[in-house]
PDB file of C-alpha atoms in Angstrom:
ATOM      1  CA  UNK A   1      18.522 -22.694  -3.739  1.00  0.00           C
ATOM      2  CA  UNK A   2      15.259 -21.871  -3.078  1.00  0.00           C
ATOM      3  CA  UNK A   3      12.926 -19.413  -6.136  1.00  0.00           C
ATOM      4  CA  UNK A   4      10.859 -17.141  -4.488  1.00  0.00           C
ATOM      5  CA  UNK A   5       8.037 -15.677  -6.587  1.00  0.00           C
ATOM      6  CA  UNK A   6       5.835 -13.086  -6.196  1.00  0.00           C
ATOM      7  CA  UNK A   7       5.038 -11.101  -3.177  1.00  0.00           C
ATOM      8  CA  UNK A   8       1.974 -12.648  -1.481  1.00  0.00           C
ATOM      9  CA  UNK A   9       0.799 -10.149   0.500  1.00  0.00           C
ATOM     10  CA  UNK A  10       2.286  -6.486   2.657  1.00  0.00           C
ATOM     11  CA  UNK A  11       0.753  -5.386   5.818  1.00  0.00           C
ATOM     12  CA  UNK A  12       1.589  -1.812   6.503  1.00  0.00           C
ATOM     13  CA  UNK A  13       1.062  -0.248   9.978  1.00  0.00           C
ATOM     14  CA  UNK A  14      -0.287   2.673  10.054  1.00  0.00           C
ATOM     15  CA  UNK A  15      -1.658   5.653  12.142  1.00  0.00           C
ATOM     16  CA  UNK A  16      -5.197   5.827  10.949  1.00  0.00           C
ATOM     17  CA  UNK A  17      -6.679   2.604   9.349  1.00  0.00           C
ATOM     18  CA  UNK A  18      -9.906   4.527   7.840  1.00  0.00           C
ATOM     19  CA  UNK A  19      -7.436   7.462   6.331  1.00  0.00           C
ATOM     20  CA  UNK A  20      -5.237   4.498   4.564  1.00  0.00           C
ATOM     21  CA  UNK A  21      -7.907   2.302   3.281  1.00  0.00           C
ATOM     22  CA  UNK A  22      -9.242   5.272   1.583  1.00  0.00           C
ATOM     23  CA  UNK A  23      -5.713   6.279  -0.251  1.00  0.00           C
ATOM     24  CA  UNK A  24      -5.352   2.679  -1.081  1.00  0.00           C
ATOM     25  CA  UNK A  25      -8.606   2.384  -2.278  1.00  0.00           C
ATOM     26  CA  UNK A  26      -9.476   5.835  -4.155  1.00  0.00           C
ATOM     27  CA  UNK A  27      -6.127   6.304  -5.550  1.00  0.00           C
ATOM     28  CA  UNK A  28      -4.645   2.776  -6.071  1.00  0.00           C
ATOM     29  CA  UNK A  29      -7.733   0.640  -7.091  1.00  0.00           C
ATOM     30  CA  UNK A  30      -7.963  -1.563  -4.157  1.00  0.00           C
ATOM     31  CA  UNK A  31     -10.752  -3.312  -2.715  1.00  0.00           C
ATOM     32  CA  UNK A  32     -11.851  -4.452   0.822  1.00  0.00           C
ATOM     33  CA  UNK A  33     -11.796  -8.435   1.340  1.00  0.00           C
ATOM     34  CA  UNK A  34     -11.777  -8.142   4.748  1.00  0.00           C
ATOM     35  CA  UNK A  35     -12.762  -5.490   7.441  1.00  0.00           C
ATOM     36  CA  UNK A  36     -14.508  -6.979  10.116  1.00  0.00           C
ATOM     37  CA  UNK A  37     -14.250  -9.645  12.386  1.00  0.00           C
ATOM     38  CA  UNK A  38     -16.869 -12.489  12.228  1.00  0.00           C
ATOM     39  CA  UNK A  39     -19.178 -13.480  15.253  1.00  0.00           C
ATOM     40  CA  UNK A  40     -17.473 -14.120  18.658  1.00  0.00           C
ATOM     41  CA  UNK A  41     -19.338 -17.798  18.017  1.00  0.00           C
ATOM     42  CA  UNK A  42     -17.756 -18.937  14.539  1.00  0.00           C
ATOM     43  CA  UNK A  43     -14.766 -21.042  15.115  1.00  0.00           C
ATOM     44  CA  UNK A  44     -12.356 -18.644  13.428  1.00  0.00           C
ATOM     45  CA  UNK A  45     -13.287 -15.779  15.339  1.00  0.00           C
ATOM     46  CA  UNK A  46      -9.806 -16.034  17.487  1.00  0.00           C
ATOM     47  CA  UNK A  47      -7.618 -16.417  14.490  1.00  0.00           C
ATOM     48  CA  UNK A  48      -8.963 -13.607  12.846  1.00  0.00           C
ATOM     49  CA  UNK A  49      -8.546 -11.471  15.861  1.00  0.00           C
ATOM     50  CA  UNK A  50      -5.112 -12.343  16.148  1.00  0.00           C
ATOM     51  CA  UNK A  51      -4.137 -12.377  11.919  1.00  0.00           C
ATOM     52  CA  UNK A  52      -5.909  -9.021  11.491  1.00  0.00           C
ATOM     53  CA  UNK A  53      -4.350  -6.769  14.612  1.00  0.00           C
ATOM     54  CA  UNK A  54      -7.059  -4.384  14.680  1.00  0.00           C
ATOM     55  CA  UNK A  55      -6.769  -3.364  11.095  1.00  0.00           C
ATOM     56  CA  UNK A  56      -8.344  -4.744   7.616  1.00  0.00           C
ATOM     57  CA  UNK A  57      -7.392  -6.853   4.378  1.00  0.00           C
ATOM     58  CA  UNK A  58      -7.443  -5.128   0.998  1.00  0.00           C
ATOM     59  CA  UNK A  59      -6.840  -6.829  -2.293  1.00  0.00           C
ATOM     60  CA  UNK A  60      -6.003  -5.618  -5.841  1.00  0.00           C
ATOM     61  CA  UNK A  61      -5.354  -8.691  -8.479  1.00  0.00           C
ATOM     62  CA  UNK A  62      -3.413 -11.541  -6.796  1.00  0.00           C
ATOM     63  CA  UNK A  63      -1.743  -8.787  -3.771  1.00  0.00           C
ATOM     64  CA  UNK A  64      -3.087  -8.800  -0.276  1.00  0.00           C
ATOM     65  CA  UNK A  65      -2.456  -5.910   1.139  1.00  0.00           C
ATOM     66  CA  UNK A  66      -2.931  -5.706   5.247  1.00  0.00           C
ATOM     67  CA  UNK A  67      -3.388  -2.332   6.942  1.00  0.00           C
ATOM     68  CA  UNK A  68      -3.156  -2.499  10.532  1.00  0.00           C
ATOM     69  CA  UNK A  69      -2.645   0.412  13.227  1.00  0.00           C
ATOM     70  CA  UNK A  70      -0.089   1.466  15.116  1.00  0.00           C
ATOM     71  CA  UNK A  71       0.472   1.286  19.149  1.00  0.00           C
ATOM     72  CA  UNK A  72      -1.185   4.705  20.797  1.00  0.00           C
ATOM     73  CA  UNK A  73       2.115   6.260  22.012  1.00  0.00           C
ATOM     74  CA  UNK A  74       3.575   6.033  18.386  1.00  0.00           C
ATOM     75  CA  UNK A  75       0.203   7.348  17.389  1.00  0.00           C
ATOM     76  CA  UNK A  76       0.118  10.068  19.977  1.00  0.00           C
ATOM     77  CA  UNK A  77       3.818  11.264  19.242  1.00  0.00           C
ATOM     78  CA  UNK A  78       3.072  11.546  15.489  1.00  0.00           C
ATOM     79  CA  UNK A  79       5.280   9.113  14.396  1.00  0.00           C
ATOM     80  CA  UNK A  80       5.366   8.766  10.516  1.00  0.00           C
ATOM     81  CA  UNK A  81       7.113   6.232   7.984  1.00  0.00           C
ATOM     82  CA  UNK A  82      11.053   7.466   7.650  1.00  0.00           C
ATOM     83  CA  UNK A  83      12.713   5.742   4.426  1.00  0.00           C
ATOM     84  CA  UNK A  84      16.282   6.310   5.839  1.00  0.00           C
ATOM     85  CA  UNK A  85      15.598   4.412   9.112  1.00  0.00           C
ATOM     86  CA  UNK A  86      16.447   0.656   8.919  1.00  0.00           C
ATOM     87  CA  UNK A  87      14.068  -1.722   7.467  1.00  0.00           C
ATOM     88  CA  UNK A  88      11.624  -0.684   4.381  1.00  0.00           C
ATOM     89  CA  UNK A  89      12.738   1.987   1.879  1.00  0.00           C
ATOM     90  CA  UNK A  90       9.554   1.927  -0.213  1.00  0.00           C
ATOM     91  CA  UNK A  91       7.384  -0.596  -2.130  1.00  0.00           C
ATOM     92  CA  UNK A  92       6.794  -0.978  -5.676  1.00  0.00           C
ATOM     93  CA  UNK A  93       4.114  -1.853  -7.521  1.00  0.00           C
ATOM     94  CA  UNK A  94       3.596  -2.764 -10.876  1.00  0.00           C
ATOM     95  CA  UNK A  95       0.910  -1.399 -13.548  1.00  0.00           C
ATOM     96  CA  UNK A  96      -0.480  -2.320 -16.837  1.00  0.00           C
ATOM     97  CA  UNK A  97       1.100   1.225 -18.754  1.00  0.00           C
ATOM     98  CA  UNK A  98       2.503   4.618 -18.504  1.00  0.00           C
ATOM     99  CA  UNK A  99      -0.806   6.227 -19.084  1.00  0.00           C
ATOM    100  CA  UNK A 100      -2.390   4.509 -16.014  1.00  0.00           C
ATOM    101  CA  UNK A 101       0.706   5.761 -14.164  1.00  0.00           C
ATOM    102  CA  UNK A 102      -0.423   9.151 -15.688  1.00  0.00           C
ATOM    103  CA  UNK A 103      -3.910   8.328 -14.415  1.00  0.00           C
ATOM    104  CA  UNK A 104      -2.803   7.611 -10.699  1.00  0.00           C
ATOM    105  CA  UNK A 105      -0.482  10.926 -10.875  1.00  0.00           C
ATOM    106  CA  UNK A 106      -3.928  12.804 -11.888  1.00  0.00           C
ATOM    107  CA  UNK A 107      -5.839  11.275  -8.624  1.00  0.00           C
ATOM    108  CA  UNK A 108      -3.156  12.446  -6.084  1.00  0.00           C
ATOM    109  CA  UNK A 109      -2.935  16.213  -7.026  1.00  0.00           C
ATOM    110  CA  UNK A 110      -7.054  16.132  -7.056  1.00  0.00           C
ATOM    111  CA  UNK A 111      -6.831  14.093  -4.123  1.00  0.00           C
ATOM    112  CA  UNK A 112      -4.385  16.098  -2.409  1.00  0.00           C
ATOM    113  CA  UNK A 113      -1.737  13.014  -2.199  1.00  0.00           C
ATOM    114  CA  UNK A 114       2.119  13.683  -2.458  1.00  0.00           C
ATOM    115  CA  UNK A 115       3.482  12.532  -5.367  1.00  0.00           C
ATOM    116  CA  UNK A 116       6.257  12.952  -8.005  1.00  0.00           C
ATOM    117  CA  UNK A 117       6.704  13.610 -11.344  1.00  0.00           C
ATOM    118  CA  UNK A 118       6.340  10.551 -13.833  1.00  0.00           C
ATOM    119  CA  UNK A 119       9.739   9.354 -15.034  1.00  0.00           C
ATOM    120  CA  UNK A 120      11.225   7.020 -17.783  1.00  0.00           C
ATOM    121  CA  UNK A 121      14.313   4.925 -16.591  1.00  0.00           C
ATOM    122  CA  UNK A 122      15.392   3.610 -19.680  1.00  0.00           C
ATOM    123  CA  UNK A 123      18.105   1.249 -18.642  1.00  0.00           C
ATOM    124  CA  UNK A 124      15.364  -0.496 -16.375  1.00  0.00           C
ATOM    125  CA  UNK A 125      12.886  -0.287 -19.282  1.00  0.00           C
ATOM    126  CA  UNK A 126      10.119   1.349 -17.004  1.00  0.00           C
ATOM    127  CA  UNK A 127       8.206   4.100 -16.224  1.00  0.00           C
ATOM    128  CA  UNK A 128       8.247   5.224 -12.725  1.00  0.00           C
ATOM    129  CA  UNK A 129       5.731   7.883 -10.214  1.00  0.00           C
ATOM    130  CA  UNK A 130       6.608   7.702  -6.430  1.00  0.00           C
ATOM    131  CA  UNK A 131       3.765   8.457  -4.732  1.00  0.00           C
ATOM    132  CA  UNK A 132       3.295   8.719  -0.431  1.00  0.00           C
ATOM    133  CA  UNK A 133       0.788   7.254   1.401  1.00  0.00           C
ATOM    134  CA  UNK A 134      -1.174   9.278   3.948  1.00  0.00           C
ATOM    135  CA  UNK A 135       1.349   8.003   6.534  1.00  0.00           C
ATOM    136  CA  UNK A 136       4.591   9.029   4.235  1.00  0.00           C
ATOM    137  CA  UNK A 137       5.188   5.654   3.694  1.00  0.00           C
ATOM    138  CA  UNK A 138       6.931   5.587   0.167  1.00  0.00           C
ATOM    139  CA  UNK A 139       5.464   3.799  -2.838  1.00  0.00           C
ATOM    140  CA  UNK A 140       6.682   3.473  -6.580  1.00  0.00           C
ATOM    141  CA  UNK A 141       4.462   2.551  -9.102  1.00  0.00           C
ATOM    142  CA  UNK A 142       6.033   0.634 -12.402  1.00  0.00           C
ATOM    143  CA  UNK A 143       5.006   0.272 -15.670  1.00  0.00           C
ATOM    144  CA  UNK A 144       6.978  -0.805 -18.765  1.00  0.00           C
ATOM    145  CA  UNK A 145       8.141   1.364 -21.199  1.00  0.00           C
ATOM    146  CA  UNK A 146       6.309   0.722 -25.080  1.00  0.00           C
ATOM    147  CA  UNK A 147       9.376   0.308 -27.652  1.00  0.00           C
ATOM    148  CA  UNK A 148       9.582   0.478 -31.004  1.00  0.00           C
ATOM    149  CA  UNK A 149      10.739  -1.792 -32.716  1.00  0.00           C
TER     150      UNK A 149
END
């Protein structure tokens, strides 16, 4: 049987690459490793084309996270991220402590970003805020619950 580890890297599509990399950068600490395409000369110039689909590489700790756009009639018709449809409920990622959850929950209502209310699941020993992307595309945010022992 075979162990996977750690998600490498997501890439989300999305209907307006500049609107996303700012969430995901303003609100969720990530940085830009890649968001442009080298010369039309440099030998990697066609791979990069084709591995980036229009759309940019962000990075936060080990996670890559692509953002690349959607098709123009999806675009056009307004179509937005629908956790009931088959394929991706949400993604989840993990932070160092509830008060940085706390911190994140402060960003969205200045920023104007949906998001819930900071929970405790105590039989999954974490703290949990669902937040939504500018394209409604659901996240969860984890961090472990401090015991006492």
């Amino acid at each position: 049987m075979t162990a996977v580890g750690p998600v490498h890297h997501l890439r989300l599509t999305v209907t307006d690459v500049a609107r996303a990399r700012e969430f995901y950068t303003r609100v969720l600490g990530f940085s830009v490793a890649v968001d442009t395409l080298p010369p039309k000369d440099d030998p990697d110039y066609w791979l990069m084309v084709y591995n980036l689909q229009g759309g940019i590489v962000l990075t936060n700790g080990q996670l890559q996270l692509g953002l690349r756009p959607c098709d123009d009639p999806r675009r056009r018709a307004g179509d937005r991220f629908d956790p009931l449809r088959v394929g991706l409920d949400h993604v989840s990622f993990s932070v160092g402590s509830r008060a940085e959850l706390a911190e994140i929950r402060d960003r969205c209502a200045a920023e104007g970003y949906e998001h819930g209310e900071l929970a405790e699941l105590e039989p999954f020993g974490i703290a949990v805020l669902s937040v939504t992307d500018p394209d409604g595309i659901q996240l969860e945010l984890t961090a472990p619950l401090e015991r006492e022992d």
